[in-house]
Coordinates of C-alpha atoms in Angstrom, one line a residue:
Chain A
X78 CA 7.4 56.7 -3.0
X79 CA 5.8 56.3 0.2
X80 CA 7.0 54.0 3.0
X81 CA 5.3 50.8 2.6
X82 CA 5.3 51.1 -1.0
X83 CA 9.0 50.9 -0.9
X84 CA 8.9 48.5 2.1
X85 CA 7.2 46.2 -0.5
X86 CA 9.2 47.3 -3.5
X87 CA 12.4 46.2 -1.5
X88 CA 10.2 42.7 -0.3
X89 CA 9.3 42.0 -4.0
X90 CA 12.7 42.5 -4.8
X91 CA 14.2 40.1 -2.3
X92 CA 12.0 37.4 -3.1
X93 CA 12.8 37.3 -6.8
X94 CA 16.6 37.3 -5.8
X95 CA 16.1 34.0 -3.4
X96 CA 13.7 32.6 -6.3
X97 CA 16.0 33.3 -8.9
X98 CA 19.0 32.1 -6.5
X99 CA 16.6 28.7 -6.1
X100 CA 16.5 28.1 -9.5
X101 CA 20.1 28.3 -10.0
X102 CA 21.2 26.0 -6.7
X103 CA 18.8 23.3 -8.0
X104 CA 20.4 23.3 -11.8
X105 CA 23.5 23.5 -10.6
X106 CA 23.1 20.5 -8.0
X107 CA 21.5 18.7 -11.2
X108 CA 24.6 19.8 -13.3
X109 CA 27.0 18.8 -10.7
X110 CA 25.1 15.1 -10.2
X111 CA 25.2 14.7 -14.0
X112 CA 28.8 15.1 -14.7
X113 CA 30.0 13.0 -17.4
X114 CA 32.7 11.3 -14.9
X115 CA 32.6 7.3 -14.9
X116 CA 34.4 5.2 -13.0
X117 CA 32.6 2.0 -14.2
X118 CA 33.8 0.1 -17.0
X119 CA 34.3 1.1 -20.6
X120 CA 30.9 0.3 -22.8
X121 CA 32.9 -0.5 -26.0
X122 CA 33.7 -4.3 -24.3
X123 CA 36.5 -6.8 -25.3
X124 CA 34.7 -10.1 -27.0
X125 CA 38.5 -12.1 -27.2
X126 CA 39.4 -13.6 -30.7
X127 CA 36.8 -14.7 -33.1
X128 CA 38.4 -18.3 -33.1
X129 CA 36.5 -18.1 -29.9
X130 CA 33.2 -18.6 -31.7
X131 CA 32.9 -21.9 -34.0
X132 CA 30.6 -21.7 -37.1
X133 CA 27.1 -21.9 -35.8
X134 CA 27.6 -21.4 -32.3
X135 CA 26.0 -18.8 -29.5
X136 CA 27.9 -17.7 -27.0
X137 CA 27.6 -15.4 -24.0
X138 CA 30.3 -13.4 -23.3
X139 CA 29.1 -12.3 -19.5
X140 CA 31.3 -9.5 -19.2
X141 CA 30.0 -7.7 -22.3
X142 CA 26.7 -9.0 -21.3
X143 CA 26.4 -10.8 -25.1
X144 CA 25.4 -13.4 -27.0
X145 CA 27.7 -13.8 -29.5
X146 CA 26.9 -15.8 -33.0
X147 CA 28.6 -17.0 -35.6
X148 CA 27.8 -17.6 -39.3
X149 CA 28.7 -17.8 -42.5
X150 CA 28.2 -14.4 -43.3
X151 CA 30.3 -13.4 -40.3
X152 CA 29.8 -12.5 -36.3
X153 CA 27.3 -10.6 -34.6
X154 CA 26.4 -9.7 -30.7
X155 CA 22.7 -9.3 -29.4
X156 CA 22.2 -7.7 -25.8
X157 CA 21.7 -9.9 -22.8
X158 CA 20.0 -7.2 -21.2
X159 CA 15.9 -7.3 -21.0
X160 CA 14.5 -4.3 -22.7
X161 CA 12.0 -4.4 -20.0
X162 CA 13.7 -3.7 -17.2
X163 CA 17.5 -4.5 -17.8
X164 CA 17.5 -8.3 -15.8
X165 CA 20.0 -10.5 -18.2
X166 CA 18.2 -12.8 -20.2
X167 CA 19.0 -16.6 -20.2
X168 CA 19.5 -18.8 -23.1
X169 CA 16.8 -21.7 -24.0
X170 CA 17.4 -25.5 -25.5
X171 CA 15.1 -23.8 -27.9
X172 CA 17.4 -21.5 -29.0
X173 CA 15.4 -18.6 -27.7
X174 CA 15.6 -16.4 -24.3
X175 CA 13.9 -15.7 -21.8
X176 CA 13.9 -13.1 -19.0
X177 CA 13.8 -14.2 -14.8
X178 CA 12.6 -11.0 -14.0
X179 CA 9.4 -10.9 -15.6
X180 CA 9.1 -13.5 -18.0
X181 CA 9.7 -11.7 -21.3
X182 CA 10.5 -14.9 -24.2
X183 CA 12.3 -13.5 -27.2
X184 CA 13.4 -15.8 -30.3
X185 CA 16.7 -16.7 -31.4
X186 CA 16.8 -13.4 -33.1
X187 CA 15.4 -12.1 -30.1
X188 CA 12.1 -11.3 -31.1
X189 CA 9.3 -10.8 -28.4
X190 CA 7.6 -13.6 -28.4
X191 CA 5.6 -12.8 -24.8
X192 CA 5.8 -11.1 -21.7
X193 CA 6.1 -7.3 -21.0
X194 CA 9.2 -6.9 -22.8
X195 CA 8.2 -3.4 -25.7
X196 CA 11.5 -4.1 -28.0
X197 CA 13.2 -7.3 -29.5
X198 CA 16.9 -7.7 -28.0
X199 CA 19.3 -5.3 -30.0
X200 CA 22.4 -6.0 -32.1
X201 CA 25.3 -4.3 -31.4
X202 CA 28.0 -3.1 -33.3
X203 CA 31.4 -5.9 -33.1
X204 CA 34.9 -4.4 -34.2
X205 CA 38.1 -5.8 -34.2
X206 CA 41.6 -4.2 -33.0
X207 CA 45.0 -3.8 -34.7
X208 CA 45.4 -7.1 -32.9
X209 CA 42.7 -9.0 -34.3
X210 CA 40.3 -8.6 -31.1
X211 CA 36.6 -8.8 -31.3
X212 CA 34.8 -6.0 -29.2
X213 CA 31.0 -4.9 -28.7
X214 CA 29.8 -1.2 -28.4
X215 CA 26.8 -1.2 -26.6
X216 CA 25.9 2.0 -27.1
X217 CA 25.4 1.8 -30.5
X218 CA 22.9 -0.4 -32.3
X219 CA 23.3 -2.1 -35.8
X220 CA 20.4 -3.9 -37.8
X221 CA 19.8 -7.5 -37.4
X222 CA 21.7 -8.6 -40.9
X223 CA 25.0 -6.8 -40.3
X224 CA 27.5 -9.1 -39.7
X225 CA 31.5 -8.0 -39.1
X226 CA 33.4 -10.3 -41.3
X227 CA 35.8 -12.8 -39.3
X228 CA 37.2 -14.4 -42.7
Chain B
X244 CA 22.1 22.4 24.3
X245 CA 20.4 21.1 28.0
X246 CA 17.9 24.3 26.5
X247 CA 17.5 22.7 23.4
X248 CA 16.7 19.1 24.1
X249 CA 14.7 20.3 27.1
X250 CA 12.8 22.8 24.7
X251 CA 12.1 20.0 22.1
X252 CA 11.1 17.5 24.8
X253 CA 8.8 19.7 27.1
X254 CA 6.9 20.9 23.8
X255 CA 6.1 17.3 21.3
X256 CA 3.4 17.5 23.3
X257 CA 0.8 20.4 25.0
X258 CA 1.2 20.3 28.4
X259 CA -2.1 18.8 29.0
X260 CA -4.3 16.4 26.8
X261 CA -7.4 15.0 26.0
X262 CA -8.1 12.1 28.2
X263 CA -9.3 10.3 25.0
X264 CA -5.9 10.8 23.5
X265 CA -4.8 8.1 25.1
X266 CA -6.5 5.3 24.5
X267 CA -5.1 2.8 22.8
X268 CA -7.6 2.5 20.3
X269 CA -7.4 6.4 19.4
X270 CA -3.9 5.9 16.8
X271 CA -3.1 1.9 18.1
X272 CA 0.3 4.1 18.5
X273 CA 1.4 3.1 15.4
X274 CA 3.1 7.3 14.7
X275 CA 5.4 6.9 18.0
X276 CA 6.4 3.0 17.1
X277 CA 7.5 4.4 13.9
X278 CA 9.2 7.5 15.6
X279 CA 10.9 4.4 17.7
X280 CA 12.0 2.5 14.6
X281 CA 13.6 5.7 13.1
X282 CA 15.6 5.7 16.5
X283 CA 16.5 2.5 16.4
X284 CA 17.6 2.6 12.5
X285 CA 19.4 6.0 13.0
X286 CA 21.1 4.1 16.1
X287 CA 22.5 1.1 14.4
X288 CA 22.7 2.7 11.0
X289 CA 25.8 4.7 12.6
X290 CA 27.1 1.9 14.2
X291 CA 27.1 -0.4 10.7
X292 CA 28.8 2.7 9.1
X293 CA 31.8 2.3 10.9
X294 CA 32.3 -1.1 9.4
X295 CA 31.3 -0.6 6.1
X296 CA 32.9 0.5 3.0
X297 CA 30.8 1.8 -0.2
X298 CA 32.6 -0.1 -2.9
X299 CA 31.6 -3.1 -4.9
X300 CA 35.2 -4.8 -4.1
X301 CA 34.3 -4.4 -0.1
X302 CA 30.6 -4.0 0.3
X303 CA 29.8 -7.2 0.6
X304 CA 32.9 -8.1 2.4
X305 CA 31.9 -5.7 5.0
X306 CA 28.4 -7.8 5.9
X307 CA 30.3 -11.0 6.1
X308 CA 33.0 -9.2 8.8
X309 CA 29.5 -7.9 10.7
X310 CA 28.0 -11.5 10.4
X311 CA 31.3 -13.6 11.6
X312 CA 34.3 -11.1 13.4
X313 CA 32.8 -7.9 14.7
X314 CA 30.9 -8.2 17.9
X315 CA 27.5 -7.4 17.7
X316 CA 27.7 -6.8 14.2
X317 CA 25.5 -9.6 13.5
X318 CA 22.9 -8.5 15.6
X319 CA 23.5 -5.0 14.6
X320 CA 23.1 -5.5 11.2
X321 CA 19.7 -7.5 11.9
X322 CA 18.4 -5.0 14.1
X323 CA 18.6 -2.3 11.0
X324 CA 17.0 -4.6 8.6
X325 CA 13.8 -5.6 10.7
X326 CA 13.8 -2.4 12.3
X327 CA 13.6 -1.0 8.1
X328 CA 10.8 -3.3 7.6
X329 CA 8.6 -2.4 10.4
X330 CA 8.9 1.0 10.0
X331 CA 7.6 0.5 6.3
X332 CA 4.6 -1.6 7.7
X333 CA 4.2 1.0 10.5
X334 CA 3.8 4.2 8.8
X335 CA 1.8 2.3 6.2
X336 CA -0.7 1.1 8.8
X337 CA -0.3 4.8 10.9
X338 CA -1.2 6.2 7.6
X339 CA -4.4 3.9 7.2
X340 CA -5.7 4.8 10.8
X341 CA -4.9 8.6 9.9
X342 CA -7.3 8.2 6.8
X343 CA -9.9 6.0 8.7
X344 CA -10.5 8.4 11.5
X345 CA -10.6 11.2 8.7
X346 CA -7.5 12.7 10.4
X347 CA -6.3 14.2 6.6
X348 CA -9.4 16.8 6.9
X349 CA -9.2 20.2 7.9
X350 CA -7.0 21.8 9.7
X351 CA -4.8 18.3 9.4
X352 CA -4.4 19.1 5.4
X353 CA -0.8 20.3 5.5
X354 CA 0.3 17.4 8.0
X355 CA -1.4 14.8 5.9
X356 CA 0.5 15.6 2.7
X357 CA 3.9 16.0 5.2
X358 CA 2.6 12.4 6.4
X359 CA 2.7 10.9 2.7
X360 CA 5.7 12.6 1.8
X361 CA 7.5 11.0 5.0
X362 CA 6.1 7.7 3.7
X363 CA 7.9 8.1 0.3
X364 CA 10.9 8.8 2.4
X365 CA 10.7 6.0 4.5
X366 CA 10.7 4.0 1.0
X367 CA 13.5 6.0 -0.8
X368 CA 15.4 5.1 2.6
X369 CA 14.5 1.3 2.2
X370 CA 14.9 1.2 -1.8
X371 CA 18.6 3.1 -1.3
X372 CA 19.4 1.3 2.0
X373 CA 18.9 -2.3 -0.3
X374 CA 21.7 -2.0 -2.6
X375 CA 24.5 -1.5 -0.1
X376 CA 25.0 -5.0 1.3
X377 CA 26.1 -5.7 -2.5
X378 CA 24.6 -9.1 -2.7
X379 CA 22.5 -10.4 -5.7
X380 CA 19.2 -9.4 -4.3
X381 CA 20.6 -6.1 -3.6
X382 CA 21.9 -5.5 -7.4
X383 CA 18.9 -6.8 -9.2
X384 CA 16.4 -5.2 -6.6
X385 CA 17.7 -1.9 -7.9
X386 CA 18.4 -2.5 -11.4
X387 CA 15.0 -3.0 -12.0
X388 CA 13.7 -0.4 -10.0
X389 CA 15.9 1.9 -11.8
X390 CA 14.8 1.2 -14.8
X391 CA 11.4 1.5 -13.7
X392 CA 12.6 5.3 -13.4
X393 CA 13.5 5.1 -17.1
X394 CA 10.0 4.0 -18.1
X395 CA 9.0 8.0 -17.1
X396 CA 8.1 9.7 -20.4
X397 CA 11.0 12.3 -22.0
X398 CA 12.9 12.5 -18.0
X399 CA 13.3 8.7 -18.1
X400 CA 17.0 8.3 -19.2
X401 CA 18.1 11.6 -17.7
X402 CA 16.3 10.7 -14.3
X403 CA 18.0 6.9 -14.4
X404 CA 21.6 8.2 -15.0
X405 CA 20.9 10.9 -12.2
X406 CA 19.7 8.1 -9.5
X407 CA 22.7 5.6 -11.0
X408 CA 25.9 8.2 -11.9
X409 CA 26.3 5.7 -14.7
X410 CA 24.8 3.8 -17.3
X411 CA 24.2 0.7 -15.0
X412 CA 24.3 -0.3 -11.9
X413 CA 28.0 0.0 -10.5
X414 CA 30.6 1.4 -8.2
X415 CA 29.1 5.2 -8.8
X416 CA 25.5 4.5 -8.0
X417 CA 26.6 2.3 -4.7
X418 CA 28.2 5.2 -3.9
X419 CA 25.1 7.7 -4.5
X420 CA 22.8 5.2 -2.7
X421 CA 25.2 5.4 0.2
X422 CA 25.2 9.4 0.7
X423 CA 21.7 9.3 0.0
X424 CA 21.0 6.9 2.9
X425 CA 23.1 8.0 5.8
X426 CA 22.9 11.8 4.8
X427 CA 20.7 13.4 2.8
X428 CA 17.4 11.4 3.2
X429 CA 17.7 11.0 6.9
X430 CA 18.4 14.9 7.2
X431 CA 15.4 15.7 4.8
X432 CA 12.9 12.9 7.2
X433 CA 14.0 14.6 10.3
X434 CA 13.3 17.7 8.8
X435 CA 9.7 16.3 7.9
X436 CA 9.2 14.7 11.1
X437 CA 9.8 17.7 13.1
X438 CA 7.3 19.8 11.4
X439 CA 5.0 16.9 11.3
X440 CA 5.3 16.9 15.4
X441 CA 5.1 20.4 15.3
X442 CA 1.9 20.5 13.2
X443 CA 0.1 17.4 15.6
X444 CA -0.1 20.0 18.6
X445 CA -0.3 23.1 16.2
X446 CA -3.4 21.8 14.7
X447 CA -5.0 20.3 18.3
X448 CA -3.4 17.2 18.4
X449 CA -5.3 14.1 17.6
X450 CA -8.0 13.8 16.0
X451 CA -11.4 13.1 18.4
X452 CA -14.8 11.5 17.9
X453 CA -17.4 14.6 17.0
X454 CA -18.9 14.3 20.2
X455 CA -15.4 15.4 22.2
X456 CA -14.4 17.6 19.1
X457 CA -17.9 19.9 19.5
X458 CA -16.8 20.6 23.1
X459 CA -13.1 21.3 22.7
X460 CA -12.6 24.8 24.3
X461 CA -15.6 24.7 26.2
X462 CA -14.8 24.5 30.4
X463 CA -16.3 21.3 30.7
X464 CA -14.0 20.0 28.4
X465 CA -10.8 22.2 29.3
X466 CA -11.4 20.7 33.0
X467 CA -11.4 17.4 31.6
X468 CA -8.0 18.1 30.3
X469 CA -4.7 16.0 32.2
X470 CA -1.4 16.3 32.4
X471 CA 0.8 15.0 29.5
X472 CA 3.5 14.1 32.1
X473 CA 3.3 11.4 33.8
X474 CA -0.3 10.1 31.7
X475 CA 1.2 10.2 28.4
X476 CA 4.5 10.3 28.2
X477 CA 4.4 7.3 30.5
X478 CA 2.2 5.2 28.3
X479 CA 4.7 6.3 25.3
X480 CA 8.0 5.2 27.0
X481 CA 6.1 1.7 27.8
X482 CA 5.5 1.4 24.4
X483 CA 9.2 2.8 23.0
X484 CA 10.6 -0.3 25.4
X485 CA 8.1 -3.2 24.4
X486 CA 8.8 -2.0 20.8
X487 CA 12.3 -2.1 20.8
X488 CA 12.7 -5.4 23.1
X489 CA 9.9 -6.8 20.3
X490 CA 12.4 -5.9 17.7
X491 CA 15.9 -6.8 19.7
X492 CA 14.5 -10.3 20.2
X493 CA 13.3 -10.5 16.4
X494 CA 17.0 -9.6 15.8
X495 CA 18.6 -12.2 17.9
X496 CA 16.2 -15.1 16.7
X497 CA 16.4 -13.8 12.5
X498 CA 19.1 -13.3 10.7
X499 CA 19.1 -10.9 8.0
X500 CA 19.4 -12.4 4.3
X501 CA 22.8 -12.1 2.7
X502 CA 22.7 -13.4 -1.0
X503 CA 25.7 -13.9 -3.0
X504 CA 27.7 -11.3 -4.0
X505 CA 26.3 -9.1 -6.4
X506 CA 26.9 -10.3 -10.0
X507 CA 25.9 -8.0 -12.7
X508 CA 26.1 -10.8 -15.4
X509 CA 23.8 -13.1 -13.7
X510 CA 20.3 -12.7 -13.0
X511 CA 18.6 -14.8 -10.1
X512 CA 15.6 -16.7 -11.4
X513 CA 13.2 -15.2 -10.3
X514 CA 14.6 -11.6 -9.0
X515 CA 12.4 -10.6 -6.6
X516 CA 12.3 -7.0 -4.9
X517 CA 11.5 -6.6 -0.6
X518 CA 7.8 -7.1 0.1
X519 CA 7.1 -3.7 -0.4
X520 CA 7.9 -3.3 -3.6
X521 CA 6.9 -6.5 -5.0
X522 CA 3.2 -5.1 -5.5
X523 CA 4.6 -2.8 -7.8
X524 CA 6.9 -5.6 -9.6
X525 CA 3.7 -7.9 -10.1
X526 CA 1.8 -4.7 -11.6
X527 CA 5.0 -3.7 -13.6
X528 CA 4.8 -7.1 -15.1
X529 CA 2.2 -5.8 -17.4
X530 CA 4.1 -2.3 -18.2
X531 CA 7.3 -1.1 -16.8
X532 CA 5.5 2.8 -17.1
X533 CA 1.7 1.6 -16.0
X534 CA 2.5 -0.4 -13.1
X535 CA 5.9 1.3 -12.1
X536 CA 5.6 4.5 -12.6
X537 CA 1.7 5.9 -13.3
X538 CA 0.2 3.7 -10.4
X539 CA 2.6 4.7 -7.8
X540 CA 3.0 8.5 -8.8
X541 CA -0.7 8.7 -9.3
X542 CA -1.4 6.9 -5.5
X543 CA 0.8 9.4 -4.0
X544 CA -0.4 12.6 -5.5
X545 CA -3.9 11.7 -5.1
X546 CA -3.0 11.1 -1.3
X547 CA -1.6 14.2 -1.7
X548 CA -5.0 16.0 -2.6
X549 CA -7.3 14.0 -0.7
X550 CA -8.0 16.7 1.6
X551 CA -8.6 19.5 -0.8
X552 CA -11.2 17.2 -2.2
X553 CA -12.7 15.6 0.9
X554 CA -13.5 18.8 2.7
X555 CA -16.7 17.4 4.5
X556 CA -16.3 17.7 7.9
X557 CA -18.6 14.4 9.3
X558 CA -17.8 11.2 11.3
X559 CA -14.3 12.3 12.2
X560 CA -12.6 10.9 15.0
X561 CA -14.5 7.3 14.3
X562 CA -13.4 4.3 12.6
X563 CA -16.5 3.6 10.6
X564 CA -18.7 6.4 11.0
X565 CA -21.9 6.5 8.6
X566 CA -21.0 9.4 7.1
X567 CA -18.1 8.6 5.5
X568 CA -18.6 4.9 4.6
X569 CA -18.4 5.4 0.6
X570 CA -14.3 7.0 1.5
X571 CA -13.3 4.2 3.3
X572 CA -14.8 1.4 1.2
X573 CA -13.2 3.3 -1.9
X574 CA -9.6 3.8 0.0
X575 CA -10.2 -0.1 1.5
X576 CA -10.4 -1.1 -1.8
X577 CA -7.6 0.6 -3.0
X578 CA -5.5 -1.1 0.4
X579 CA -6.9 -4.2 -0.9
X580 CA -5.9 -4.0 -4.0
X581 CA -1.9 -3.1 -2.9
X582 CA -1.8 -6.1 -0.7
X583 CA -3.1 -8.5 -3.0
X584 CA -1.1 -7.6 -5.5
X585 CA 1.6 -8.0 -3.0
X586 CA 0.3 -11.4 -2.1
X587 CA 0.7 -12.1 -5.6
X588 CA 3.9 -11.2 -6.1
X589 CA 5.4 -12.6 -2.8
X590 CA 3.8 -16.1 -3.2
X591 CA 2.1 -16.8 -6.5
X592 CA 5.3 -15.8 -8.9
X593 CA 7.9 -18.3 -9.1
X594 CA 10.9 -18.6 -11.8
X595 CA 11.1 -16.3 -14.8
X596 CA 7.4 -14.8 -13.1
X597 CA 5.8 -17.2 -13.7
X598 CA 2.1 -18.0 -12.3
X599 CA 2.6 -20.8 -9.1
X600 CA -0.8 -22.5 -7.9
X601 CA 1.1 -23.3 -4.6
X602 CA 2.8 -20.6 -2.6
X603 CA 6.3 -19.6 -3.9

């Protein structure tokens, strides 16, 4: 092997080294900044006791970020949170919601009735406790007829 | 060090310039009024930091002890904010001049795209600098514009809990917002704006009118040549005083706005983000992904190419030359079109976004 072809052998060399070197600093500075630590609060949130919600009322619970209903077929919790961009919606006289951020109008089911808003409002799944607490699990969706039986 | 700051100072500029360098007219100095602002905001941005605490429980706290106990905090805290508009509206209109004069074309190509990408940072710095006075603007502001991150196809979600450290906004991303801000933007536009110096006198410094740039090198031309000290750096610390006594009496006169403290249950009707990013709220109206995503990623990477594209070489160094009168009526329209969607958004939406025939 002559001279400069080893001279570039060796250059070739060191350059995959600080690419491959690259590569690995950026994943592991993505890795690092995705850690699954949280210090916010917990997303399965406490509603209080059902006798909090009279037959055929809707309530928001702002630290779940809910509406809470109530029926005869049991309880169930809709998200407060846009699905546009994640402004809390605001409760009508009409029964419906709308959005202050962009205008997005839902139904009392929480529809899309207008406005840039691609997905009705989800229901989320409500659990009581040994002690007879309500709470909602916002990560994890139900259909719109599932109730959780109060008695 | 003497070496160092001596080095840096003695070589921003060549030692002697074009006489038409510095006329007014030939950049309205709007790249050393920003270079003034960043000053000023690196300045007081130390100063606030000794006073403020990155948490939700003391945040906010922390703007009412500048606003009513510490000395100068008031002030202080107003300089930064009007200082972090201007510099938006500075580099914005710099950048406008740059294109006009066809400053982008060759050998400019690598500055220009260094220009943009300091104009993004100059907006990452404003869009992380909003959320740490903690107030309701400040909270809603970001949550939106952080879901606007989600709207990205497949990186969405990923990219959001990146930028938030959580699933919402909260104590982790007011704390990522913070480092981001004081350290590792202002390191990366530092960075930026040294190379884009460097590249000014690298690549001939400012762009001339064809009738000067045909002669550059010749001896006529080289004789016309002065010294940058006293002609220019004169003219550039007259300018660094008037801007920051314009902006220290703006400061003294304004206060900055201090909402309510942030309350992530409540939505303000109508949540409105700062004037620069309201264009982009009015056009994400119609979609989260085509107005707040696809618009702005696609205006920055086609800034980004312009030069490889635009390689004729006519009617630089002139604000309307004939040659180039299709460009600038396409990129005026374009400037139109941001500021009156803007417009829109700052005047003509009222609660819940709603149209208003009178302004807002």
């Amino acid at each position: 092997m002559t001279s400069p072809e080893r001279r570039n052998f060796i250059w070739q060399i060191g350059t995959a080294a600080v690419a491959v070197l690259g590569v690995q600093s950026a994943w592991s500075t993505l890795r690092y900044a995705r850690a699954p630590v949280s210090y916010g609060p917990t997303r399965r949130r406490p509603l209080g006791q059902a006798s909090r919600f009279p037959r055929g009322s809707v309530v928001f619970v702002a630290d779940a970020g809910v509406f809470v209903s109530r029926d005869s077929a049991g309880i169930r919790a809709m998200s407060a949170t846009c699905t546009h961009l994640g402004c809390t919606v605001r409760a009508q006289a009409d029964g419906g919601f709308v959005c202050p951020c962009h205008g997005s109008r839902y139904d009392k089911s929480g529809v899309v009735l207008s406005g840039p808003a691609p997905a009705p409002l989800p229901f989320l799944r409500v659990q009581r406790d040994r002690g007879g607490r309500l709470q909602a699990d916002l990560d994890v969706p139900v259909p719109a007829d599932q109730r959780t039986d109060v008695g | 060090m003497r070496a160092v700051l001596s080095s840096l100072v003695l070589h921003v500029h060549a030692p002697k310039v074009r006489p038409a360098s510095l006329r007014l007219r030939a950049t309205w100095a709007l790249g050393l009024i920003s270079v003034v602002l960043l000053g000023l905001l690196t300045m007081t941005g130390i100063y606030l930091m000794f006073y403020y605490f990155p948490h939700p429980d003391a945040a906010w706290r922390s703007m009412k002890d500048l606003a009513f106990v510490v000395p100068f905090g008031r002030v202080t805290r107003n300089l930064h904010r009007w200082t972090a508009h201007g510099m938006v509206a500075l580099v914005t209109l710099h950048m406008i001049r740059v294109y006009l004069t066809g400053g982008y074309k060759r050998p400019r190509e690598a500055n220009w795209v260094a220009g943009v990408a300091l104009g993004v940072l100059t907006l990452a710095l404003s869009f992380t600098g909003y959320l740490l006075p903690w107030d309701q603007l400040a909270y809603w502001a970001v949550t939106v514009g952080a879901n606007m991150a989600a709207a990205v196809p497949w990186l969405g979600q990923p990219l959001r809990l990146l930028l938030l450290g959580d699933m919402s906004v909260g104590e982790a991303a007011l704390l990522r917002f913070y480092v981001l801000h004081c350290v590792v933007l202002p390191v990366a536009i530092f960075g930026l704006l040294a190379f884009h110096l460097f590249r000014v006198r690298k690549d001939g410094g400012l762009v001339v009118g064809q009738h000067a740039a045909a002669q550059i090198g010749t001896t006529t031309e080289s004789s016309k040549l002065i010294p940058a000290w006293p002609h220019l750096i004169y003219r550039e610390l007259v300018v660094a005083g008037l801007t920051t006594a314009a902006f220290l009496a703006l400061a003294l006169l304004l206060d900055a706005p201090l909402e309510p403290q942030a309350d992530p249950t409540r939505t303000p009707n109508p949540a409105k983000a700062p004037w620069y990013f309201l264009g982009i709220q009015e056009l994400a109206h119609s979609s989260a992904f085509w107005g707040g995503v696809f618009v702005p990623a696609a205006t920055v990477l086609g800034l980004m190419v312009l030069p490889y594209l635009d390689t004729s070489e006519q009617g630089l160094g002139l604000y309307y030359p004939r040659q180039r009168r299709v460009a600038i009526h396409i990129f005026l329209a374009g400037v139109a079109f941001f500021v009156g969607v803007t417009v829109i958004g700052t005047w003509f939406r009222g609660p819940a976004w709603q149209w208003m025939w009178w302004p807002y």
